[in-house]
mmCIF file of C-alpha atoms in Angstrom:
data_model
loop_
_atom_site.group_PDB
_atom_site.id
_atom_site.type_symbol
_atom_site.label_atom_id
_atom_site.label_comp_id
_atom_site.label_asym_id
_atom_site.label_seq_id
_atom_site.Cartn_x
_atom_site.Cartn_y
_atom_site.Cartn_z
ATOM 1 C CA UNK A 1 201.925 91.450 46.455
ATOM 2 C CA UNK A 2 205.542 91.817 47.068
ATOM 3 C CA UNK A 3 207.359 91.580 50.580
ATOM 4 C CA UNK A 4 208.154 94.811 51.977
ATOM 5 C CA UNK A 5 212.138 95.419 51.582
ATOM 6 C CA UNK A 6 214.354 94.856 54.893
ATOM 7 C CA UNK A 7 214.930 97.865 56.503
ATOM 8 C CA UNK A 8 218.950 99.307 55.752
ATOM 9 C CA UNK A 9 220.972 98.670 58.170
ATOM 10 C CA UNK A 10 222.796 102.282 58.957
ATOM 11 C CA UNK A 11 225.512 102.413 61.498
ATOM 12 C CA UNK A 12 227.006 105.707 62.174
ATOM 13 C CA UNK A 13 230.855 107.380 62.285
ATOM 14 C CA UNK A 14 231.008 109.672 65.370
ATOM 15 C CA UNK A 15 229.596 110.809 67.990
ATOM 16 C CA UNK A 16 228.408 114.336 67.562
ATOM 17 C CA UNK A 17 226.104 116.212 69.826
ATOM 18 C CA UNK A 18 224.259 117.134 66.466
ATOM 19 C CA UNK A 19 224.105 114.066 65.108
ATOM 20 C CA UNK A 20 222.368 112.431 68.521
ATOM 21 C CA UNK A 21 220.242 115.831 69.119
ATOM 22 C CA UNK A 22 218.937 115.836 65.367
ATOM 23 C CA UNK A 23 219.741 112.835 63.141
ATOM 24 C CA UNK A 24 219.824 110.057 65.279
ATOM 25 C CA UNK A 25 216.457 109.922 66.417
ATOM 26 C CA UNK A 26 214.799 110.014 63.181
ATOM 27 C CA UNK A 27 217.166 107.818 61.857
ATOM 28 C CA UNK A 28 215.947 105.585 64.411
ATOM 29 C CA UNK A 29 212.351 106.251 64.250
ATOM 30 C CA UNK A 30 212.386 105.843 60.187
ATOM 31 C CA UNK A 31 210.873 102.687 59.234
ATOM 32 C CA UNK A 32 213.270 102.411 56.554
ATOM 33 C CA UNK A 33 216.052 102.306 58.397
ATOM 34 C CA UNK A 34 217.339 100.054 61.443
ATOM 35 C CA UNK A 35 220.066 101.684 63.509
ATOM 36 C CA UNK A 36 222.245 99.184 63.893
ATOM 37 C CA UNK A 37 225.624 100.893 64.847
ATOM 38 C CA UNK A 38 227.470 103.749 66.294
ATOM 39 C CA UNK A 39 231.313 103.646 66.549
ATOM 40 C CA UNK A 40 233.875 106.050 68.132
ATOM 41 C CA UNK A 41 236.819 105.972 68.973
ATOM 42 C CA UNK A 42 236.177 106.438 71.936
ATOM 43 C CA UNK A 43 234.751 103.019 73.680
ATOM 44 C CA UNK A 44 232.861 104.782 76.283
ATOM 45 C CA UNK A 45 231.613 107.532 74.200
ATOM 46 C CA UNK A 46 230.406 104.463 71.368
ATOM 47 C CA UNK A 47 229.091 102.786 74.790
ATOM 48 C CA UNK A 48 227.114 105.748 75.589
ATOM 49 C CA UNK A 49 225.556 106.653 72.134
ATOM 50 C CA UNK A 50 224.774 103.158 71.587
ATOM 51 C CA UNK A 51 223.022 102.700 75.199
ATOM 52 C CA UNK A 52 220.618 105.520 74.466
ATOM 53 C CA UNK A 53 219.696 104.406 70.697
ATOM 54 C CA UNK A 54 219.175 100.633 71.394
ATOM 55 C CA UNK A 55 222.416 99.777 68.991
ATOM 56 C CA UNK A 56 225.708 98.143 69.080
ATOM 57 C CA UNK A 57 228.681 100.462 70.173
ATOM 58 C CA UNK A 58 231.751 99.562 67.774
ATOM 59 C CA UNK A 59 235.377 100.631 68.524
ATOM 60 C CA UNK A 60 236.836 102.435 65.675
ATOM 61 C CA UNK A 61 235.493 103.371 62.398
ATOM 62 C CA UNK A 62 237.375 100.768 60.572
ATOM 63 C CA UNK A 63 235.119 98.375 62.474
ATOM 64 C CA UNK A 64 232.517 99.413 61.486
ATOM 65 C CA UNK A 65 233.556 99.819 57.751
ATOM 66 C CA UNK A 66 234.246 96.267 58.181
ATOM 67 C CA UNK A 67 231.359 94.997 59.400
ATOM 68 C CA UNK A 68 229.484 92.929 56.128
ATOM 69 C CA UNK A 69 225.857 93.911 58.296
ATOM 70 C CA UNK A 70 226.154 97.597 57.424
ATOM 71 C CA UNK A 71 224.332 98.965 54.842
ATOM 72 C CA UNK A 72 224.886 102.277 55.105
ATOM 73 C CA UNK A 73 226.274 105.029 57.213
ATOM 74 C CA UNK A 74 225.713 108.225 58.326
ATOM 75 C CA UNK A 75 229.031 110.146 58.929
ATOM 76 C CA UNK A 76 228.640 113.556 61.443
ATOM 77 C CA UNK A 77 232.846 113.831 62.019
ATOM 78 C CA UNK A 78 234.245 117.239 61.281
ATOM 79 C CA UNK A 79 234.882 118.511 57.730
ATOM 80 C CA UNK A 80 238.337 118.036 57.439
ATOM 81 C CA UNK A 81 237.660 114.436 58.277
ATOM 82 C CA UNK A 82 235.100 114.295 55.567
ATOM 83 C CA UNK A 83 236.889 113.245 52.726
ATOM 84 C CA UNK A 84 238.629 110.559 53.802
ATOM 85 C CA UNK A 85 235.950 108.645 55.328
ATOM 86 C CA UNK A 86 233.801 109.274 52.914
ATOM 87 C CA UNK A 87 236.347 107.474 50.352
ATOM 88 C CA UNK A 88 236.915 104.459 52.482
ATOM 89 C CA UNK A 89 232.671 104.048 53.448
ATOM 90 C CA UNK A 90 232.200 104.181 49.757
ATOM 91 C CA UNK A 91 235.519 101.649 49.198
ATOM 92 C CA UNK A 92 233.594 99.025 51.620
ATOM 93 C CA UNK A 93 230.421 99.196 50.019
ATOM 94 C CA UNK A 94 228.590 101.812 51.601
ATOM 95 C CA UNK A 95 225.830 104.177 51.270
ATOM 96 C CA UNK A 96 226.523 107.434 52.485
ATOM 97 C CA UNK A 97 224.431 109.970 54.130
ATOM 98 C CA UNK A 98 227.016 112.787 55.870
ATOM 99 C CA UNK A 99 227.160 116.137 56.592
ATOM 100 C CA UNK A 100 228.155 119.137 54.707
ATOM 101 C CA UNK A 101 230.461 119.593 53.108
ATOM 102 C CA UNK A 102 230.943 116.620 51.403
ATOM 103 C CA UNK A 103 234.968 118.242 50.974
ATOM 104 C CA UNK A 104 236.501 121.690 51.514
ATOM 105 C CA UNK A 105 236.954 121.765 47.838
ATOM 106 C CA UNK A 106 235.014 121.070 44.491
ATOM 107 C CA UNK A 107 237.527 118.430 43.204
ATOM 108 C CA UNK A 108 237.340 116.534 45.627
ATOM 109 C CA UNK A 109 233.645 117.004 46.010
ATOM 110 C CA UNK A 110 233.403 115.683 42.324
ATOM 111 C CA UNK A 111 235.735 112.711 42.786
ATOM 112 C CA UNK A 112 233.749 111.315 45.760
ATOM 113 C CA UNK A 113 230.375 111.776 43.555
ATOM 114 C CA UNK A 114 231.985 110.296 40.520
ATOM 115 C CA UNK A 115 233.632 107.138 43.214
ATOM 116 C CA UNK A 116 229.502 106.688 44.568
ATOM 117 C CA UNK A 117 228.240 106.395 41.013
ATOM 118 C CA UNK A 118 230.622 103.993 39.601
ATOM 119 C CA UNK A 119 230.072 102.064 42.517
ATOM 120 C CA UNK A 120 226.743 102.177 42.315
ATOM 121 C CA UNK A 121 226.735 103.973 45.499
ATOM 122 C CA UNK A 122 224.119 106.565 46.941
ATOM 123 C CA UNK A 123 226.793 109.569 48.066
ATOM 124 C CA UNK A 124 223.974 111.848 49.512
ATOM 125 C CA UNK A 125 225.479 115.835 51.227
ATOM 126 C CA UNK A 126 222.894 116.265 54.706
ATOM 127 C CA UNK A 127 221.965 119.812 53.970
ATOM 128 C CA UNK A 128 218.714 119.163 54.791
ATOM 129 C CA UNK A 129 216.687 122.826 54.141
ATOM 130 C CA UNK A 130 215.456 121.747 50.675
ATOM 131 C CA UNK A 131 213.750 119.093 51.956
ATOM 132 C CA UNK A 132 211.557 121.047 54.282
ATOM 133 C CA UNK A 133 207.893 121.939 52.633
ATOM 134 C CA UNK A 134 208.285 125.471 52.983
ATOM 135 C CA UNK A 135 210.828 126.356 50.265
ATOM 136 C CA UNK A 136 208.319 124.125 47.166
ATOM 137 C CA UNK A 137 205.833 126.510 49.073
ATOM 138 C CA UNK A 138 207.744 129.638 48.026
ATOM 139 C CA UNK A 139 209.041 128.711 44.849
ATOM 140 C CA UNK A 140 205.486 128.510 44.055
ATOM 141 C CA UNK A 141 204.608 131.725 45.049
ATOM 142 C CA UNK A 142 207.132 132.919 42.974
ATOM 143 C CA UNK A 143 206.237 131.390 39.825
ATOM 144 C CA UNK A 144 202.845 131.976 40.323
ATOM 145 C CA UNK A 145 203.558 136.166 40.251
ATOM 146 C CA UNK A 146 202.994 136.724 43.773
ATOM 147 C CA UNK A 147 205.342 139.161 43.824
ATOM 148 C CA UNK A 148 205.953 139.891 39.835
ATOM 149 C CA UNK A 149 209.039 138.979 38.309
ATOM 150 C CA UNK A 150 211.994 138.526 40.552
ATOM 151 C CA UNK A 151 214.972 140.981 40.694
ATOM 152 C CA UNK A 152 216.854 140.237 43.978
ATOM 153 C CA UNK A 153 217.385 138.177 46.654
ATOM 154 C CA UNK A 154 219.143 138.248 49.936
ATOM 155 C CA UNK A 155 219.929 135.207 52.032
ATOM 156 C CA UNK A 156 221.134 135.686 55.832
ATOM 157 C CA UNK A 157 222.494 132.909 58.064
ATOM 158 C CA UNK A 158 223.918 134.396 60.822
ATOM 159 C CA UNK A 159 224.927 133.161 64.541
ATOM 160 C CA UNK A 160 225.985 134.536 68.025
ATOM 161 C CA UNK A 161 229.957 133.976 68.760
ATOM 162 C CA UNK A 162 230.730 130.900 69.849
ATOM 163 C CA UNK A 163 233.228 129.803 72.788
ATOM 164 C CA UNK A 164 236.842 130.266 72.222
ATOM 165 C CA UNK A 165 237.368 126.644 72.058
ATOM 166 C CA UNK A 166 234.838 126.179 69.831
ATOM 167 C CA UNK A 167 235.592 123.673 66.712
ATOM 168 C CA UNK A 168 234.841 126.254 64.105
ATOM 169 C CA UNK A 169 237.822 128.404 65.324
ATOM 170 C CA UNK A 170 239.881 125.813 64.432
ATOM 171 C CA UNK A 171 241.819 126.644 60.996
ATOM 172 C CA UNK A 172 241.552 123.036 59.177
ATOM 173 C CA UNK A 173 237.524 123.156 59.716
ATOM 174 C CA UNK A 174 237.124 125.851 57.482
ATOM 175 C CA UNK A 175 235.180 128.412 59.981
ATOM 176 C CA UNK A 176 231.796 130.432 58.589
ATOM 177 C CA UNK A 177 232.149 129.427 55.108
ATOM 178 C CA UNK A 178 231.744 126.171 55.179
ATOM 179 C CA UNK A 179 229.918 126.121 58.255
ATOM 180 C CA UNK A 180 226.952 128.643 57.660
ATOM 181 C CA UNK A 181 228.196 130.235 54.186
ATOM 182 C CA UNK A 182 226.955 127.234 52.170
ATOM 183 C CA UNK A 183 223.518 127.599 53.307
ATOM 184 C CA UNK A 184 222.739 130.671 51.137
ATOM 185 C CA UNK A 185 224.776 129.794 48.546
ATOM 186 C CA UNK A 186 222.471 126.607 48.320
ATOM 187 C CA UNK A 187 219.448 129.230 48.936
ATOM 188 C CA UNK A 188 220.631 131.284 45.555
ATOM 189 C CA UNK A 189 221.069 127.998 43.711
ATOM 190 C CA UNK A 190 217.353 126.650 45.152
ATOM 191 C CA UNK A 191 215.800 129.454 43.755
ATOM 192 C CA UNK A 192 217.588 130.956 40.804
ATOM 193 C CA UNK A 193 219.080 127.808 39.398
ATOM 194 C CA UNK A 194 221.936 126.410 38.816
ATOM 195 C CA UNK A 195 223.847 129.282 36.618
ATOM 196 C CA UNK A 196 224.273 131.481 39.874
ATOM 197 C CA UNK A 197 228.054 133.246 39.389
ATOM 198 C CA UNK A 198 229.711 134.531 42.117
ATOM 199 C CA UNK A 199 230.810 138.478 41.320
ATOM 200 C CA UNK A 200 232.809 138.876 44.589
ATOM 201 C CA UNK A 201 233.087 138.986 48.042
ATOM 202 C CA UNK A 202 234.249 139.710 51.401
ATOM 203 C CA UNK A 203 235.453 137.426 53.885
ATOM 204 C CA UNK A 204 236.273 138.545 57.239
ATOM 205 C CA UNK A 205 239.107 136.687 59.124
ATOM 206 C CA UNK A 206 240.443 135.771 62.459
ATOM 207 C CA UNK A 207 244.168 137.863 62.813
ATOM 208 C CA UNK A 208 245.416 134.797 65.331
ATOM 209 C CA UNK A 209 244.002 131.589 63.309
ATOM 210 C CA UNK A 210 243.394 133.227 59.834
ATOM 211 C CA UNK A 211 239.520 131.490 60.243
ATOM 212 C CA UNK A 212 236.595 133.035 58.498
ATOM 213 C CA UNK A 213 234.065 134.589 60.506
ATOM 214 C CA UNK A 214 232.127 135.990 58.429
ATOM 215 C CA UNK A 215 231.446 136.972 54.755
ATOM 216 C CA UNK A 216 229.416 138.703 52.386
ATOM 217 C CA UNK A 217 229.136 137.448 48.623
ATOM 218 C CA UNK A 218 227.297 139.101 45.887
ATOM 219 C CA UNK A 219 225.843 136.669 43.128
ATOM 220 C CA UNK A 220 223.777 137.116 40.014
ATOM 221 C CA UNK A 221 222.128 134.803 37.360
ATOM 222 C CA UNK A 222 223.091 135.085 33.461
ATOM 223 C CA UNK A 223 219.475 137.133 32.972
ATOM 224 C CA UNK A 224 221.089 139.716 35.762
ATOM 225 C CA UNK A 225 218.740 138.868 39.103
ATOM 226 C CA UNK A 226 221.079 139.252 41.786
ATOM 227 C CA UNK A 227 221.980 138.000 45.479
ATOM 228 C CA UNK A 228 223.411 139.347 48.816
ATOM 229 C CA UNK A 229 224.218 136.090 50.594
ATOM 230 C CA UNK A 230 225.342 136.741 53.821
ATOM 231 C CA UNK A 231 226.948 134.282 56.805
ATOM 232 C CA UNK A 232 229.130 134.640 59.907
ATOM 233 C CA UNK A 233 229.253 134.050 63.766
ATOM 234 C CA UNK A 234 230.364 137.212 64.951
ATOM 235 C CA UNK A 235 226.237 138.696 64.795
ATOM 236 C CA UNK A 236 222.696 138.134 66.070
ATOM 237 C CA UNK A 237 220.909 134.785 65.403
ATOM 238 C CA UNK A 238 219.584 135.166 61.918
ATOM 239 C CA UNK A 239 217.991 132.801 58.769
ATOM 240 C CA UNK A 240 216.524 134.784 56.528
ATOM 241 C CA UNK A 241 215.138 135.127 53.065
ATOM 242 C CA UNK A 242 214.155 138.049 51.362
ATOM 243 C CA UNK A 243 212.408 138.123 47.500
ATOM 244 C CA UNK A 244 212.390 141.559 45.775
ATOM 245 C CA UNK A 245 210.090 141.753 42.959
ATOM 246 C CA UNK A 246 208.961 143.891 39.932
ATOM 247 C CA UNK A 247 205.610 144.008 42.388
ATOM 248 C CA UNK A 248 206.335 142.854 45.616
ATOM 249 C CA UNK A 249 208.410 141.325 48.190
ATOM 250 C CA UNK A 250 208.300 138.154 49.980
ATOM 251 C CA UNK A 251 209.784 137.285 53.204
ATOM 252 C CA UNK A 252 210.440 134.088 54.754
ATOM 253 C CA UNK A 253 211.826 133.732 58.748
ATOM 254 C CA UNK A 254 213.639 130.340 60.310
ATOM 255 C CA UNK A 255 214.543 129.402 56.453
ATOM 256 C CA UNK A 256 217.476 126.669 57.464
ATOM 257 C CA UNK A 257 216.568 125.444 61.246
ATOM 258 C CA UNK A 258 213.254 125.581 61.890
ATOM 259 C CA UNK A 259 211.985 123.236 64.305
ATOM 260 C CA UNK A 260 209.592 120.316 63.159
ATOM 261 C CA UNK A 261 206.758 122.021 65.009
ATOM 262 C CA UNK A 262 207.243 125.210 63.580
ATOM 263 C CA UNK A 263 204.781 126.618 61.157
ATOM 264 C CA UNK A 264 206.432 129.163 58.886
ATOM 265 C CA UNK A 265 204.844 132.130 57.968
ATOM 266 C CA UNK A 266 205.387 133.616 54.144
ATOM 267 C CA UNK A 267 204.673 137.530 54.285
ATOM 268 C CA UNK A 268 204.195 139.038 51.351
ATOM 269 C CA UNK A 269 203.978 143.170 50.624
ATOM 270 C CA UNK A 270 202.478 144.424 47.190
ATOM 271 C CA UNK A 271 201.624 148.044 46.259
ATOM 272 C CA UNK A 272 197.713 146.735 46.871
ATOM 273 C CA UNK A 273 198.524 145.194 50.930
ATOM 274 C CA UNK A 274 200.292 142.720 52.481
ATOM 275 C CA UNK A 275 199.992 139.252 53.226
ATOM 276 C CA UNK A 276 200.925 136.796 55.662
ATOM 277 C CA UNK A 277 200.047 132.831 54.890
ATOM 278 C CA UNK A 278 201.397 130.178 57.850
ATOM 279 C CA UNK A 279 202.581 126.875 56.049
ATOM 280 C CA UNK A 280 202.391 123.289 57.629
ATOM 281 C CA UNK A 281 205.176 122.191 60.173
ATOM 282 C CA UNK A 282 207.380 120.220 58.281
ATOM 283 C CA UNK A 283 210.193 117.955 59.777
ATOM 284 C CA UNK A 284 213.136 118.532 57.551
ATOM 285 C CA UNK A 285 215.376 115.976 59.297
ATOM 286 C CA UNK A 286 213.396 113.281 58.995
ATOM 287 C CA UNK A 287 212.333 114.106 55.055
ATOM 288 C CA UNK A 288 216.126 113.853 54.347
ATOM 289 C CA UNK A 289 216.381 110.522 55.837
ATOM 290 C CA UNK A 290 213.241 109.391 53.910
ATOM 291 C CA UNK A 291 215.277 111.012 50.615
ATOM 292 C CA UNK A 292 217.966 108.950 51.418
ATOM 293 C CA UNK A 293 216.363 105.707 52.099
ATOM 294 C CA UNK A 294 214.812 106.431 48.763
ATOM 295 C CA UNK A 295 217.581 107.139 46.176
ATOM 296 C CA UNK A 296 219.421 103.626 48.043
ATOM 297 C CA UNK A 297 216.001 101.661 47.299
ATOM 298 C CA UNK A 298 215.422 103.174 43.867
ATOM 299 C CA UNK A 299 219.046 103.532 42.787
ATOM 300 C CA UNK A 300 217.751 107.360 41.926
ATOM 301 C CA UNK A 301 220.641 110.269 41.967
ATOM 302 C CA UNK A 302 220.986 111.743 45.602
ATOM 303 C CA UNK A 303 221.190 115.911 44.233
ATOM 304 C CA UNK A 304 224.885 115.168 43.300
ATOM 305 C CA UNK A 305 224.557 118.433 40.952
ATOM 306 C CA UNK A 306 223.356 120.833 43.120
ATOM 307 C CA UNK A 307 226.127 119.333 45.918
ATOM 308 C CA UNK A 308 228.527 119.963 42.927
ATOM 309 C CA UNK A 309 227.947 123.085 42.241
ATOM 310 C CA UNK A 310 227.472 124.320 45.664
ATOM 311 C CA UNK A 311 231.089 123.369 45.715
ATOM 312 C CA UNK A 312 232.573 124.525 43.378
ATOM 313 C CA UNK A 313 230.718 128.276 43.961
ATOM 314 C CA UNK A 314 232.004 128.116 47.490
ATOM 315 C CA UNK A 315 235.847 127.729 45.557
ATOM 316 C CA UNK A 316 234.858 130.774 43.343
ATOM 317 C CA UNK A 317 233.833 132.759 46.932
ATOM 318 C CA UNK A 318 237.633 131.476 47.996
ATOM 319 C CA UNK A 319 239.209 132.976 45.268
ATOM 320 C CA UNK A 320 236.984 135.986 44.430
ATOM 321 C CA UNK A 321 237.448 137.300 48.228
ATOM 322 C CA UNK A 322 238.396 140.578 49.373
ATOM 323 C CA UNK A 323 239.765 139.172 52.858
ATOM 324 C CA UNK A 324 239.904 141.228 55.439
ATOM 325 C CA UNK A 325 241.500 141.043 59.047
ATOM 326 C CA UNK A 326 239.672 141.757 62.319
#
């Protein structure tokens, strides 16, 4: 029988309030991984972070770069701060688990993929709804007829306004569409593959900062199914996913955050009844942290397509866009 392999040693670049409320603690509690690091640049925030996850705290992110017993990272800094740390993790030798996006653009989405492989890196984008059981569920459904043959879907992820000071109102983060508008445009990809085209769309703006607060993009696939993907934070707290189907619909609730207790309930409506079937709670955070630890130990490709593509639909959405000021 072989040893069991070392645990990686992950250290982490930031301090977000997401990354401590979500990632951290299943990054901690995966036997895969040992937390070994958290830097800031802040001393007493890396202090803080590192007192509550039994870590070391490490001033600067070069430090920790540096540091020849770091595996891996995880890297929850803003998106305009994406790309270049991204680059110099992968430069030292590191795996890379961060946040979406990878980039604010599909070149340099692809450069940073193509940078990982050569290096023999795993370069791995933390949108982490795939991962959760629910969606395999539903794709199931789907090919097994549940609803016929599928002719539309619509994808919602939709938030409350956020506090004028907010990060997302700031112009060089990108605002709703790269925030919550890459969630259904991963949605149409999920489930119709990875020919989705973009036909349009609307993009709602900020007249002060020029930041997207919303947007609506119709899609379609070469065989003409189409998508309504929808995103913003100027509505009512919504994650939806509707199916339309040559005998049916399907509807799915909490399809990007649901909690790991939560057991999501698949409703389907035929001519004949309706039907509602609750699935398993599924922890999605901690699945994509198991994915991770995975691709590193197996040397297996870390969705770099689908991250790819994602990208580079989110350009066509950029330059498709009827913008409009409010």
């Amino acid at each position: 029988m072989h040893a069991p392999a070392p645990p990686l040693r992950i250290g982490v670049l930031g301090c977000a309030d997401f990354a401590r409320r979500r990632m951290l603690p299943v990054i901690a509690a995966d036997p895969g991984l040992r937390l070994a690091a958290v830097a800031s640049r802040s001393e007493a925030k890396a202090a803080r972070f590192a007192d509550a996850f039994g870590c070391a705290a490490v001033h600067g992110y070069d430090a920790l770069l540096a540091a020849p017993d770091i595996d891996a990272v995880y890297l929850p800094l803003p998106p305009m701060l994406h790309a270049e740390w991204i680059e110099r993790a992968l430069r030292a030798g590191k795996h890379v688990l961060a946040e979406k996006p990878l980039t604010a653009d599909a070149a340099g989405t692809e450069r940073l993929l193509r940078l990982a492989a050569d290096r023999g890196l795993v370069l791995l984008e933390n949108l982490v709804f795939p991962h959760h059981a629910q969606h395999a569920a539903v794709r199931k459904f789907l090919a097994d007829g549940a609803i016929g043959e599928v002719r539309d879907v619509a994808v919602a992820f939709t938030i409350p306004p956020r506090p004028e000071d907010d990060i997302r109102y700031q112009p060089r983060v990108g605002g709703a569409l790269l925030d919550m508008g890459v969630y259904p445009i991963r949605a149409a990809l999920y489930y119709l593959g990875p020919e989705v085209e973009v036909v349009g769309a609307v993009l709602r703006s900020q007249a002060a900062t020029g930041v997207v607060v919303a947007g609506r993009v119709p899609a379609r696939t070469p065989a003409g199914v189409t998508a309504d993907l929808a995103f913003g934070m100027e509505h009512s707290y919504r994650t939806s996913c509707e199916f339309a189907g040559s005998a049916g619909r399907l509807q799915l609730d909490r399809v990007f955050t649901p909690p790991p207790d939560f057991p999501p309930v698949v409703r389907t409506e035929r001519q004949d009844g309706r039907e509602e079937v609750v699935l398993p709670a599924d922890d999605q955070y901690a699945n994509v942290v198991r994915h991770f630890v995975h691709a590193v130990r197996t040397g297996t490709p870390a969705q770099a397509e689908a991250a790819l593509r994602q990208a580079r639909l989110v350009g066509e959405v950029e330059s498709r866009a009827v913008r409009v000021t409010v």
